[in-house]
């Protein structure tokens, strides 16, 4: 870490270094690019997340950067600009490809323009939205932004404004066209059976062959992060479940861990074990659904129903203990809402051999099917470099050889007490992304098997004050959810509400991988590749 | 048809909630008097319609997963003849608004509804579709789909269990069985939600 | 015996008795009308049955129950569907070619109905019996693709256009294998007339007369026929998860109902042709040996229409089985399968059949 500190200080002598959870450096906006370039050279090639921030007097960005080789080291860069009228920060989209969407998101929420970014459209909100909702001085009057009754025009969706700064300081504003003239553009979504939610893909085609994919977000943007700012910490938990509803338990776990870490709370072992078991069960359920949906998108509806059938077994376990099926609402700050149901252990033990048997059936039904094999062979390769640069994590990243399992990198809860294998495949093809999910189910079963017999008996919840206040500071917590590296960032000013909350969504980066993956493939493959990435739109839109 | 005569297999009229509401609806429909011959035809048509409701595959968020569960092996809505999910709104009879509707989505939903052929029905599934649910304070969420399209049945829950959706579907069947084909359509208009003008635009 | 030919003869005799010989054209006219009505009724009823069967079979493959609320075991389900779809609004869409848009579903329906008319349902029960029956069937069943292309074009929608183009490519390709494999069997039967083909199979079905080439032709015909019905792994023109509903995305109400109906009937027709040409049509199963005389008698006792529908529905079940198990092919794989695999095999198979007929038979 000292080396990094020296390196940054050598580029920017006036950088402010802090020792927080991660080493933090505050850099002037004009220097951010040179620091980023140097860091990239030193191996920091994975931009975990980019958070916009309204400090009151200034607007800024926070970059969480990690490396694909030295995975445990995370550094935080901060920069800000005091110009609230026309804030501008140099773009880093060519250094880390994932910054492309992140910067658009920050522009959408805070109005910070990124210089040299080729595509400064709003990401989530409509182009005609008034104001920047995440600024602290945003006027939330609904009359300013009434529910629209007309769709956006093509021009609004296709013209990409950009800002370039010349060396003599003059600003050039330009509008680029998204598609070439005469392109055959097909809208896939927002209502389409294969976008797994309400993603809107604009695809230009040459016959059946894809030339370009442009994802349009925001059809389920619910403003969860902004809502969190006016909520207490226990209230926020309910929204985390609804981000990525298929791995709700894990998202909630992340939020609990983050708050507990900030409070310095010791969580009983039993709670940690049970949380792990719940996480893994959720992961299995999510992978089953992901597997089923992928099969369905290839036209095999029976496989989908089989996946759903076995998922119901997990839903039963959840329902018995937590009371909910999809939204279990089980973890709370300090532990669990209630102790597990007396049947829980037996039910889970029955489930493990059943699931193992069923995985064999899936392989017989679908993996070995000649048509399925032919469809998935040699399609949609994602190289490791692209995966890292785009921030594609989770099963999809691991299928490309990017070892990014947070359970191994920063073990939380009981994950340091269990033996399991991080399934990694090298090629990064569609088949790898398909098979890795079924393999991960086996690993999850292994984890559950090790934990379920050893549940400690030290209570299920720690004592938690009635009003939870976090000490002022910034907290970041990563967990591995079913789709990848899920992160919670909380900035607290010491009150009972957070100052700013940011969720690092693994799904948004997965969607950004669609365009590079689908180049020159057929339209049928777009659907299949999309399904193999297994994104959940509300998680990306937040 | 009287409310108590509506036959739903394995469910008695008394077991349903909101019977009074339906009775009121029947009274309103009957104001002009009922022609016996036409009434029988009405019953036949309603029998056909209520037993063959093809939903549009439309889901925005969490409730969509439970909607999938309704179609899957355990709570199989094929039993009611609802399983022919159509991807094209032209061919669908009912739209399950499963999930939050946000500002950007509202015009899309409206267009989908406009594209559907009559008779069309709307089920608002989950608290988000009913009122905005946990997200009602957000700057970008529509507070209930009834601001955009008329709703026939509300299914509360966050998300509702598959059983709750089946119950909502049966309630909808009951409502369909009361309709008069040979009279002016008596579709519910956008109800007055009691909100201020600005919100209700 | 429960033969339908008895009913046919009885109607004919009583009509000729009732009406004097001078006006025999009246008899013919009445009979034509009756036959037309009967065909329409059978066509509609078969579609309803097929829809029900498909939904129930699919449910059982997927560990579900399928329709069971409307009527006993959900038997009335398709009738309810029919009522619904008849009364559904037909949406008039702006910016489309109104004439072509309206005429397309009819062409599809007419194509399948004309083929339906040429089938032999039981001994003596058939609409027309051309001496070029097979040729007629091949020609008229390809009429449907015109309707589909028109539907895709006239809808003025990108999904429908892609769906229609896929359908065109698919049908033109698979028509070849289907035709070649049928021609192979025509060589064996020595006639193109369907009644003649059925008669040839009195002692033993064509599939057993030349086991190797006939089996190859049978399998190829099933694959190609399956592809022609746009179902199962070959449902690219509709490709629910890619093109929303393919070429009929913009159709609603009964216009969509026509496509729906034709799709199911085409499945039946393909199975029926396969049953007729390969499995002896309405001919009962016979074993050509002395010890099997009793067995043959028992088989002969089963009415011929039951044989025909039994064989056809067995093949329909096979088609459903394939449909609900396999994922969908991609368009290039689909065309590769036809042009690089099925076509060469069919051509070779034709040669093999010729050799078989000359030297072995």
Short mmCIF file of C-alpha atoms in Angstrom, two decimals, chain C residues 84-313:
data_model
loop_
_atom_site.label_atom_id
_atom_site.label_comp_id
_atom_site.label_asym_id
_atom_site.label_seq_id
_atom_site.Cartn_x
_atom_site.Cartn_y
_atom_site.Cartn_z
CA UNK C 84 -63.60 -16.24 -26.54
CA UNK C 85 -61.64 -15.94 -29.74
CA UNK C 86 -64.76 -15.62 -31.89
CA UNK C 87 -65.93 -12.63 -29.90
CA UNK C 88 -62.60 -10.94 -29.52
CA UNK C 89 -62.15 -7.58 -31.14
CA UNK C 90 -60.40 -7.55 -34.50
CA UNK C 91 -58.08 -4.60 -34.45
CA UNK C 92 -57.76 -2.57 -37.59
CA UNK C 93 -54.19 -1.39 -37.83
CA UNK C 94 -53.15 1.79 -39.53
CA UNK C 95 -50.34 1.91 -42.06
CA UNK C 96 -50.81 -1.66 -43.17
CA UNK C 97 -51.83 -3.13 -46.48
CA UNK C 98 -55.42 -3.73 -45.46
CA UNK C 99 -56.31 -6.14 -48.25
CA UNK C 100 -53.29 -8.38 -47.87
CA UNK C 101 -53.51 -8.16 -44.11
CA UNK C 102 -57.06 -9.50 -44.17
CA UNK C 103 -56.56 -12.08 -46.87
CA UNK C 104 -53.44 -13.68 -45.33
CA UNK C 105 -55.14 -15.74 -42.60
CA UNK C 106 -57.61 -17.08 -45.13
CA UNK C 107 -54.86 -18.24 -47.45
CA UNK C 108 -53.22 -20.10 -44.60
CA UNK C 109 -56.51 -21.68 -43.65
CA UNK C 110 -57.47 -22.53 -47.22
CA UNK C 111 -54.09 -24.16 -47.77
CA UNK C 112 -54.49 -26.46 -44.83
CA UNK C 113 -58.17 -27.14 -45.56
CA UNK C 114 -57.50 -28.16 -49.16
CA UNK C 115 -54.90 -30.63 -48.00
CA UNK C 116 -57.31 -31.88 -45.38
CA UNK C 117 -59.84 -32.63 -48.10
CA UNK C 118 -57.47 -35.02 -49.84
CA UNK C 119 -56.93 -37.26 -46.83
CA UNK C 120 -58.42 -40.73 -46.59
CA UNK C 121 -59.98 -41.07 -43.17
CA UNK C 122 -61.37 -44.56 -43.45
CA UNK C 123 -62.33 -47.14 -45.99
CA UNK C 124 -64.26 -45.20 -48.61
CA UNK C 125 -64.28 -41.94 -46.66
CA UNK C 126 -62.41 -39.23 -48.48
CA UNK C 127 -63.13 -35.99 -50.27
CA UNK C 128 -61.19 -36.23 -53.48
CA UNK C 129 -58.94 -38.94 -54.79
CA UNK C 130 -56.79 -37.56 -57.59
CA UNK C 131 -54.54 -39.82 -59.53
CA UNK C 132 -51.77 -37.37 -58.59
CA UNK C 133 -52.84 -37.24 -54.94
CA UNK C 134 -49.36 -36.96 -53.44
CA UNK C 135 -48.42 -34.30 -55.93
CA UNK C 136 -51.56 -32.38 -55.09
CA UNK C 137 -50.88 -32.58 -51.37
CA UNK C 138 -47.32 -31.38 -51.77
CA UNK C 139 -48.42 -28.51 -53.96
CA UNK C 140 -51.37 -27.30 -51.98
CA UNK C 141 -49.81 -27.62 -48.55
CA UNK C 142 -47.11 -25.15 -49.58
CA UNK C 143 -49.82 -22.59 -50.21
CA UNK C 144 -49.75 -21.73 -46.52
CA UNK C 145 -46.34 -20.14 -46.79
CA UNK C 146 -47.77 -17.53 -49.14
CA UNK C 147 -50.24 -16.57 -46.47
CA UNK C 148 -47.53 -16.37 -43.86
CA UNK C 149 -45.30 -14.24 -46.07
CA UNK C 150 -48.22 -11.94 -46.80
CA UNK C 151 -49.07 -11.70 -43.11
CA UNK C 152 -45.52 -10.80 -42.24
CA UNK C 153 -45.25 -8.24 -44.98
CA UNK C 154 -48.66 -6.65 -44.62
CA UNK C 155 -48.38 -6.15 -40.87
CA UNK C 156 -45.73 -3.48 -41.33
CA UNK C 157 -43.87 -4.63 -38.27
CA UNK C 158 -40.25 -5.62 -38.03
CA UNK C 159 -40.84 -8.72 -35.96
CA UNK C 160 -43.43 -10.07 -38.35
CA UNK C 161 -41.20 -9.41 -41.31
CA UNK C 162 -38.30 -11.30 -39.77
CA UNK C 163 -40.67 -14.10 -38.81
CA UNK C 164 -42.11 -14.29 -42.32
CA UNK C 165 -38.70 -14.30 -43.96
CA UNK C 166 -37.56 -17.08 -41.66
CA UNK C 167 -40.71 -18.99 -42.46
CA UNK C 168 -40.20 -18.58 -46.19
CA UNK C 169 -36.63 -19.83 -46.04
CA UNK C 170 -37.60 -22.70 -43.80
CA UNK C 171 -40.57 -23.94 -45.81
CA UNK C 172 -38.87 -23.71 -49.17
CA UNK C 173 -36.00 -25.77 -47.83
CA UNK C 174 -37.89 -28.43 -45.98
CA UNK C 175 -40.43 -28.88 -48.73
CA UNK C 176 -37.61 -30.50 -50.69
CA UNK C 177 -36.84 -33.25 -48.21
CA UNK C 178 -40.48 -33.84 -47.51
CA UNK C 179 -41.20 -34.13 -51.22
CA UNK C 180 -38.21 -36.35 -51.91
CA UNK C 181 -39.01 -38.74 -49.11
CA UNK C 182 -42.62 -39.00 -50.27
CA UNK C 183 -41.45 -39.58 -53.84
CA UNK C 184 -39.25 -42.38 -52.58
CA UNK C 185 -42.35 -44.04 -51.23
CA UNK C 186 -44.25 -43.35 -54.44
CA UNK C 187 -41.57 -45.33 -56.23
CA UNK C 188 -42.22 -48.24 -53.92
CA UNK C 189 -45.98 -48.01 -54.11
CA UNK C 190 -45.98 -47.48 -57.84
CA UNK C 191 -48.69 -44.87 -57.77
CA UNK C 192 -49.33 -41.29 -56.76
CA UNK C 193 -52.99 -41.92 -56.05
CA UNK C 194 -53.58 -42.09 -52.32
CA UNK C 195 -56.21 -44.82 -52.55
CA UNK C 196 -53.82 -46.89 -54.62
CA UNK C 197 -51.02 -46.32 -52.12
CA UNK C 198 -53.28 -47.49 -49.33
CA UNK C 199 -54.40 -50.56 -51.26
CA UNK C 200 -50.83 -51.59 -51.87
CA UNK C 201 -50.38 -51.79 -48.11
CA UNK C 202 -53.16 -54.28 -47.51
CA UNK C 203 -50.86 -57.15 -46.64
CA UNK C 204 -48.00 -55.20 -45.18
CA UNK C 205 -47.34 -51.50 -44.59
CA UNK C 206 -44.92 -49.76 -46.88
CA UNK C 207 -42.59 -49.19 -43.96
CA UNK C 208 -42.17 -52.96 -43.71
CA UNK C 209 -42.05 -53.63 -47.43
CA UNK C 210 -38.64 -52.06 -47.86
CA UNK C 211 -37.46 -51.59 -44.28
CA UNK C 212 -34.19 -49.73 -44.73
CA UNK C 213 -34.95 -47.05 -47.33
CA UNK C 214 -38.52 -46.68 -46.08
CA UNK C 215 -37.38 -46.12 -42.52
CA UNK C 216 -34.89 -43.49 -43.63
CA UNK C 217 -37.58 -41.79 -45.66
CA UNK C 218 -39.99 -42.02 -42.73
CA UNK C 219 -37.60 -40.34 -40.32
CA UNK C 220 -36.72 -37.64 -42.82
CA UNK C 221 -40.34 -37.01 -43.57
CA UNK C 222 -41.15 -36.68 -39.87
CA UNK C 223 -38.36 -34.16 -39.38
CA UNK C 224 -39.16 -32.19 -42.51
CA UNK C 225 -42.88 -32.34 -41.86
CA UNK C 226 -42.34 -31.18 -38.34
CA UNK C 227 -40.36 -28.27 -39.68
CA UNK C 228 -43.10 -27.44 -42.16
CA UNK C 229 -45.63 -27.08 -39.39
CA UNK C 230 -43.41 -24.48 -37.69
CA UNK C 231 -43.45 -26.31 -34.44
CA UNK C 232 -41.11 -27.82 -31.96
CA UNK C 233 -37.44 -27.18 -32.45
CA UNK C 234 -38.32 -25.54 -35.76
CA UNK C 235 -40.66 -22.84 -34.50
CA UNK C 236 -38.39 -20.05 -35.65
CA UNK C 237 -41.07 -18.09 -37.50
CA UNK C 238 -42.90 -17.68 -34.21
CA UNK C 239 -39.92 -17.94 -31.89
CA UNK C 240 -41.79 -16.74 -28.84
CA UNK C 241 -38.73 -15.66 -26.93
CA UNK C 242 -37.19 -13.77 -29.84
CA UNK C 243 -39.91 -12.34 -32.05
CA UNK C 244 -42.75 -12.03 -29.52
CA UNK C 245 -45.21 -13.90 -31.73
CA UNK C 246 -43.50 -13.96 -35.10
CA UNK C 247 -45.50 -13.39 -38.24
CA UNK C 248 -48.85 -13.12 -36.49
CA UNK C 249 -47.77 -10.54 -33.92
CA UNK C 250 -50.24 -7.96 -35.18
CA UNK C 251 -53.24 -10.24 -35.58
CA UNK C 252 -55.98 -10.38 -33.02
CA UNK C 253 -59.29 -12.11 -32.56
CA UNK C 254 -60.45 -14.63 -35.11
CA UNK C 255 -57.77 -13.65 -37.61
CA UNK C 256 -55.22 -14.88 -35.13
CA UNK C 257 -57.54 -17.80 -34.47
CA UNK C 258 -57.16 -18.86 -38.10
CA UNK C 259 -53.40 -19.03 -37.80
CA UNK C 260 -53.74 -20.88 -34.55
CA UNK C 261 -56.20 -23.34 -36.09
CA UNK C 262 -54.13 -23.89 -39.21
CA UNK C 263 -51.03 -24.55 -37.12
CA UNK C 264 -52.69 -27.36 -35.23
CA UNK C 265 -54.38 -28.80 -38.29
CA UNK C 266 -51.11 -28.78 -40.20
CA UNK C 267 -49.64 -30.88 -37.43
CA UNK C 268 -52.50 -33.32 -37.90
CA UNK C 269 -52.19 -33.30 -41.69
CA UNK C 270 -48.48 -34.02 -41.64
CA UNK C 271 -49.05 -36.88 -39.23
CA UNK C 272 -51.94 -38.14 -41.36
CA UNK C 273 -49.87 -38.14 -44.54
CA UNK C 274 -47.07 -39.95 -42.76
CA UNK C 275 -49.56 -42.48 -41.47
CA UNK C 276 -51.06 -42.93 -44.93
CA UNK C 277 -47.88 -43.28 -46.89
CA UNK C 278 -45.72 -45.17 -44.43
CA UNK C 279 -48.05 -46.87 -41.99
CA UNK C 280 -50.82 -48.04 -44.26
CA UNK C 281 -53.41 -45.33 -43.70
CA UNK C 282 -56.60 -46.97 -42.51
CA UNK C 283 -55.27 -50.45 -43.24
CA UNK C 284 -55.08 -52.57 -40.10
CA UNK C 285 -51.85 -54.12 -38.96
CA UNK C 286 -51.37 -57.47 -40.70
CA UNK C 287 -48.71 -60.07 -40.26
CA UNK C 288 -47.99 -61.94 -43.45
CA UNK C 289 -47.66 -65.41 -42.01
CA UNK C 290 -49.90 -68.42 -41.62
CA UNK C 291 -49.74 -68.66 -37.84
CA UNK C 292 -50.96 -65.10 -37.49
CA UNK C 293 -54.37 -65.62 -39.08
CA UNK C 294 -56.24 -65.16 -35.82
CA UNK C 295 -54.26 -62.06 -35.05
CA UNK C 296 -55.06 -60.65 -38.49
CA UNK C 297 -58.74 -61.33 -38.00
CA UNK C 298 -58.75 -59.50 -34.69
CA UNK C 299 -56.99 -56.57 -36.30
CA UNK C 300 -59.45 -56.54 -39.17
CA UNK C 301 -62.30 -56.31 -36.71
CA UNK C 302 -61.11 -52.91 -35.49
CA UNK C 303 -62.83 -50.26 -37.62
CA UNK C 304 -60.67 -48.62 -40.24
CA UNK C 305 -61.28 -45.05 -39.05
CA UNK C 306 -59.96 -46.04 -35.64
CA UNK C 307 -56.82 -47.33 -37.30
CA UNK C 308 -56.34 -44.11 -39.19
CA UNK C 309 -56.89 -41.83 -36.23
CA UNK C 310 -54.91 -44.10 -33.93
CA UNK C 311 -51.86 -43.98 -36.15
CA UNK C 312 -52.20 -40.28 -36.76
CA UNK C 313 -52.54 -39.41 -33.11
#
